[in-house]
mmCIF file of C-alpha atoms in Angstrom:
data_model
loop_
_atom_site.group_PDB
_atom_site.id
_atom_site.type_symbol
_atom_site.label_atom_id
_atom_site.label_comp_id
_atom_site.label_asym_id
_atom_site.label_seq_id
_atom_site.Cartn_x
_atom_site.Cartn_y
_atom_site.Cartn_z
ATOM 1 C CA MET A 1 -28.949 83.501 11.758
ATOM 2 C CA LEU A 2 -26.169 80.944 12.122
ATOM 3 C CA SER A 3 -23.584 83.631 12.797
ATOM 4 C CA ARG A 4 -25.863 85.188 15.436
ATOM 5 C CA LEU A 5 -26.181 81.775 17.163
ATOM 6 C CA ALA A 6 -22.416 81.250 16.929
ATOM 7 C CA SER A 7 -21.814 84.716 18.415
ATOM 8 C CA SER A 8 -24.258 83.988 21.234
ATOM 9 C CA ALA A 9 -22.549 80.651 21.932
ATOM 10 C CA LEU A 10 -19.111 82.288 21.985
ATOM 11 C CA LEU A 11 -20.369 85.052 24.266
ATOM 12 C CA SER A 12 -21.916 82.476 26.629
ATOM 13 C CA ALA A 13 -18.738 80.412 26.637
ATOM 14 C CA SER A 14 -16.653 83.529 27.305
ATOM 15 C CA LEU A 15 -18.899 84.593 30.163
ATOM 16 C CA SER A 16 -18.806 81.075 31.603
ATOM 17 C CA LEU A 17 -15.016 81.001 31.426
ATOM 18 C CA MET A 18 -14.815 84.440 33.018
ATOM 19 C CA ALA A 19 -17.186 83.329 35.754
ATOM 20 C CA CYS A 20 -15.036 80.256 36.449
ATOM 21 C CA ALA A 21 -11.899 82.356 36.486
ATOM 22 C CA ARG A 22 -13.513 84.861 38.824
ATOM 23 C CA GLU A 23 -14.451 82.099 41.270
ATOM 24 C CA ALA A 24 -10.879 80.779 41.288
ATOM 25 C CA MET A 25 -9.437 84.208 42.168
ATOM 26 C CA PRO A 26 -9.038 85.076 45.848
ATOM 27 C CA THR A 27 -11.904 87.173 47.147
ATOM 28 C CA ARG A 28 -9.742 89.053 49.647
ATOM 29 C CA VAL A 29 -7.148 91.476 48.339
ATOM 30 C CA GLU A 30 -4.102 91.736 50.545
ATOM 31 C CA GLN A 31 -3.589 95.281 51.741
ATOM 32 C CA ARG A 32 -0.068 96.696 51.805
ATOM 33 C CA ARG A 33 1.214 100.093 52.723
ATOM 34 C CA LEU A 34 4.491 101.809 52.187
ATOM 35 C CA VAL A 35 6.466 102.613 55.294
ATOM 36 C CA PRO A 36 9.143 105.262 54.742
ATOM 37 C CA THR A 37 12.562 104.079 55.879
ATOM 38 C CA LEU A 38 14.623 106.843 54.265
ATOM 39 C CA ARG A 39 13.855 110.414 53.292
ATOM 40 C CA ILE A 40 16.118 112.341 50.929
ATOM 41 C CA GLY A 41 15.375 115.933 50.068
ATOM 42 C CA SER A 42 14.954 119.144 51.995
ATOM 43 C CA GLU A 43 14.421 122.822 51.295
ATOM 44 C CA THR A 44 16.873 123.822 54.017
ATOM 45 C CA ALA A 45 19.691 121.223 53.873
ATOM 46 C CA GLY A 46 21.490 122.625 50.806
ATOM 47 C CA ALA A 47 21.517 122.316 47.011
ATOM 48 C CA ALA A 48 22.395 118.594 46.965
ATOM 49 C CA TYR A 49 19.126 117.842 48.777
ATOM 50 C CA MET A 50 16.862 119.972 46.569
ATOM 51 C CA PHE A 51 14.980 118.371 43.673
ATOM 52 C CA THR A 52 12.459 119.825 41.259
ATOM 53 C CA THR A 53 11.807 116.539 39.451
ATOM 54 C CA ILE A 54 13.542 113.197 39.845
ATOM 55 C CA ARG A 55 14.085 111.386 36.555
ATOM 56 C CA GLN A 56 15.337 108.076 37.969
ATOM 57 C CA VAL A 57 16.559 106.392 41.163
ATOM 58 C CA VAL A 58 18.685 103.252 41.472
ATOM 59 C CA ALA A 59 20.115 101.726 44.625
ATOM 60 C CA SER A 60 22.864 99.394 45.709
ATOM 61 C CA ASP A 61 22.987 97.721 49.113
ATOM 62 C CA SER A 62 24.514 100.838 50.686
ATOM 63 C CA GLU A 63 23.835 103.815 48.406
ATOM 64 C CA VAL A 64 21.039 105.542 46.502
ATOM 65 C CA PHE A 65 21.832 107.128 43.098
ATOM 66 C CA VAL A 66 19.438 109.928 42.142
ATOM 67 C CA LEU A 67 19.193 111.432 38.654
ATOM 68 C CA PRO A 68 17.525 114.843 38.928
ATOM 69 C CA ALA A 69 15.789 116.130 35.805
ATOM 70 C CA GLU A 70 16.954 119.720 36.279
ATOM 71 C CA THR A 71 20.733 119.151 36.261
ATOM 72 C CA PRO A 72 23.001 116.740 34.354
ATOM 73 C CA GLU A 73 24.499 114.993 37.372
ATOM 74 C CA ILE A 74 23.967 111.979 39.595
ATOM 75 C CA ARG A 75 23.669 112.633 43.334
ATOM 76 C CA VAL A 76 24.715 109.786 45.602
ATOM 77 C CA PHE A 77 23.271 109.362 49.097
ATOM 78 C CA GLY A 78 24.139 106.882 51.827
ATOM 79 C CA ALA A 79 21.709 104.589 53.569
ATOM 80 C CA ASP A 80 21.489 107.266 56.279
ATOM 81 C CA GLY A 81 20.182 109.807 53.719
ATOM 82 C CA ARG A 82 23.322 111.976 53.746
ATOM 83 C CA HIS A 83 24.769 113.287 50.506
ATOM 84 C CA ARG A 84 28.055 111.486 49.808
ATOM 85 C CA ARG A 85 29.084 112.809 46.411
ATOM 86 C CA THR A 86 27.906 114.093 43.058
ATOM 87 C CA ILE A 87 28.984 112.337 39.877
ATOM 88 C CA GLY A 88 29.363 114.470 36.757
ATOM 89 C CA ARG A 89 28.438 118.030 35.881
ATOM 90 C CA ARG A 90 27.373 119.997 32.812
ATOM 91 C CA GLY A 91 29.951 119.868 30.025
ATOM 92 C CA ALA A 92 31.295 117.798 27.154
ATOM 93 C CA GLY A 93 34.549 116.558 28.717
ATOM 94 C CA PRO A 94 35.336 113.225 30.339
ATOM 95 C CA GLY A 95 32.845 112.449 33.113
ATOM 96 C CA GLU A 96 30.618 115.392 32.139
ATOM 97 C CA PHE A 97 27.067 115.303 30.805
ATOM 98 C CA ASP A 98 24.697 117.326 28.681
ATOM 99 C CA ALA A 99 21.478 115.297 29.039
ATOM 100 C CA VAL A 100 21.527 112.141 31.156
ATOM 101 C CA THR A 101 18.493 110.110 30.124
ATOM 102 C CA ALA A 102 19.048 106.901 32.096
ATOM 103 C CA ILE A 103 21.256 105.367 34.781
ATOM 104 C CA GLY A 104 21.645 101.912 36.251
ATOM 105 C CA LEU A 105 23.927 99.613 38.190
ATOM 106 C CA VAL A 106 25.506 96.435 36.896
ATOM 107 C CA GLY A 107 27.585 95.023 39.745
ATOM 108 C CA ASP A 108 29.691 97.904 41.047
ATOM 109 C CA THR A 109 29.511 99.780 37.721
ATOM 110 C CA LEU A 110 27.208 102.764 37.283
ATOM 111 C CA TRP A 111 26.182 103.117 33.651
ATOM 112 C CA THR A 112 24.830 106.383 32.306
ATOM 113 C CA LEU A 113 23.367 107.379 28.964
ATOM 114 C CA ASP A 114 23.816 110.900 27.613
ATOM 115 C CA SER A 115 21.438 111.262 24.680
ATOM 116 C CA ASN A 116 22.651 114.686 23.547
ATOM 117 C CA LEU A 117 26.358 113.815 23.555
ATOM 118 C CA ARG A 118 25.533 110.340 22.128
ATOM 119 C CA ARG A 119 27.683 108.480 24.615
ATOM 120 C CA ASP A 120 27.623 105.989 27.452
ATOM 121 C CA PRO A 121 29.996 106.903 30.302
ATOM 122 C CA LEU A 122 30.668 104.078 32.788
ATOM 123 C CA PHE A 123 31.717 104.875 36.368
ATOM 124 C CA ARG A 124 32.741 102.896 39.393
ATOM 125 C CA ALA A 125 30.096 103.270 42.100
ATOM 126 C CA ASN A 126 32.580 105.580 43.911
ATOM 127 C CA GLY A 127 32.377 108.055 40.996
ATOM 128 C CA GLU A 128 35.626 107.200 39.195
ATOM 129 C CA LEU A 129 35.198 107.346 35.402
ATOM 130 C CA LEU A 130 36.043 103.960 33.847
ATOM 131 C CA THR A 131 35.386 104.547 30.152
ATOM 132 C CA THR A 132 33.124 106.338 27.720
ATOM 133 C CA ALA A 133 31.671 104.611 24.681
ATOM 134 C CA ARG A 134 30.314 106.570 21.729
ATOM 135 C CA LEU A 135 26.782 105.658 20.581
ATOM 136 C CA GLU A 136 27.005 105.440 16.814
ATOM 137 C CA THR A 137 24.401 106.214 14.178
ATOM 138 C CA MET A 138 22.858 103.034 12.842
ATOM 139 C CA SER A 139 23.363 102.191 9.193
ATOM 140 C CA PRO A 140 20.851 103.573 6.655
ATOM 141 C CA GLU A 141 19.743 100.033 5.796
ATOM 142 C CA VAL A 142 17.941 99.887 9.136
ATOM 143 C CA GLY A 143 15.727 102.883 8.409
ATOM 144 C CA SER A 144 13.132 103.221 5.710
ATOM 145 C CA HIS A 145 13.940 105.236 2.570
ATOM 146 C CA GLY A 146 17.679 105.218 3.382
ATOM 147 C CA ARG A 147 17.293 107.579 6.349
ATOM 148 C CA PHE A 148 19.759 107.528 9.222
ATOM 149 C CA TYR A 149 18.256 106.475 12.518
ATOM 150 C CA PHE A 150 19.804 106.979 15.910
ATOM 151 C CA PHE A 151 19.683 104.266 18.522
ATOM 152 C CA TYR A 152 18.243 105.619 21.786
ATOM 153 C CA PRO A 153 19.374 103.244 24.524
ATOM 154 C CA MET A 154 17.135 102.889 27.549
ATOM 155 C CA ALA A 155 18.808 100.175 29.619
ATOM 156 C CA MET A 156 21.936 98.097 29.959
ATOM 157 C CA LEU A 157 21.731 94.365 30.536
ATOM 158 C CA ARG A 158 24.062 92.484 32.900
ATOM 159 C CA ASP A 159 26.201 91.353 29.958
ATOM 160 C CA GLY A 160 26.776 94.972 28.865
ATOM 161 C CA ALA A 161 24.331 94.933 25.944
ATOM 162 C CA LEU A 162 22.276 98.081 25.436
ATOM 163 C CA VAL A 163 18.556 97.856 24.751
ATOM 164 C CA GLY A 164 16.539 100.713 23.320
ATOM 165 C CA PHE A 165 14.604 102.056 20.374
ATOM 166 C CA GLY A 166 15.574 103.910 17.234
ATOM 167 C CA GLY A 167 14.565 106.919 15.205
ATOM 168 C CA THR A 168 11.114 108.274 15.696
ATOM 169 C CA THR A 169 9.419 104.927 15.213
ATOM 170 C CA GLY A 170 9.446 103.943 18.896
ATOM 171 C CA ARG A 171 10.043 100.292 17.951
ATOM 172 C CA ALA A 172 12.786 98.179 19.491
ATOM 173 C CA ILE A 173 15.331 97.838 16.721
ATOM 174 C CA ALA A 174 18.727 97.131 18.196
ATOM 175 C CA ALA A 175 20.839 95.883 21.012
ATOM 176 C CA GLY A 176 24.600 95.730 21.029
ATOM 177 C CA GLU A 177 27.725 95.578 23.117
ATOM 178 C CA VAL A 178 29.319 98.659 24.597
ATOM 179 C CA THR A 179 32.817 99.012 23.202
ATOM 180 C CA ALA A 180 35.283 101.705 24.151
#
């Protein structure tokens, strides 16, 4: 009986707190709408403008970097929507990709992550290859039962550290500097 009274008291207190919180919240929700200022993509403008699926988009003040899912390349468009250049292509050589899984900008550096080739090519925003760092296998001590786990980076921080997850666990397990 005591636990039932305690539960009722907690429920009442929770409802009272929720009611107070609800009263403090604004009753009018501000409406916003997206207004297109740039359109990239066309069925008639050529291959650079055709996308099946877009994996990721990042932008600087003057350019838009688009990572299509169907091809291992980064297409760069100006603020006017015109295709300026394509960075990378399929291959295993310098500046080439097999499976680009993420891109981003840190200053004027475009970072890319190629999960299949296990590397992190860095480019100037103009497309010039700066360096390529190899993504190493993590030591067996990190994984359970002495298994090797790969680090799957998902983002680069401003200081150059990579953040991601490892193995098949989906847990954040490492971050480290990119070294050439």
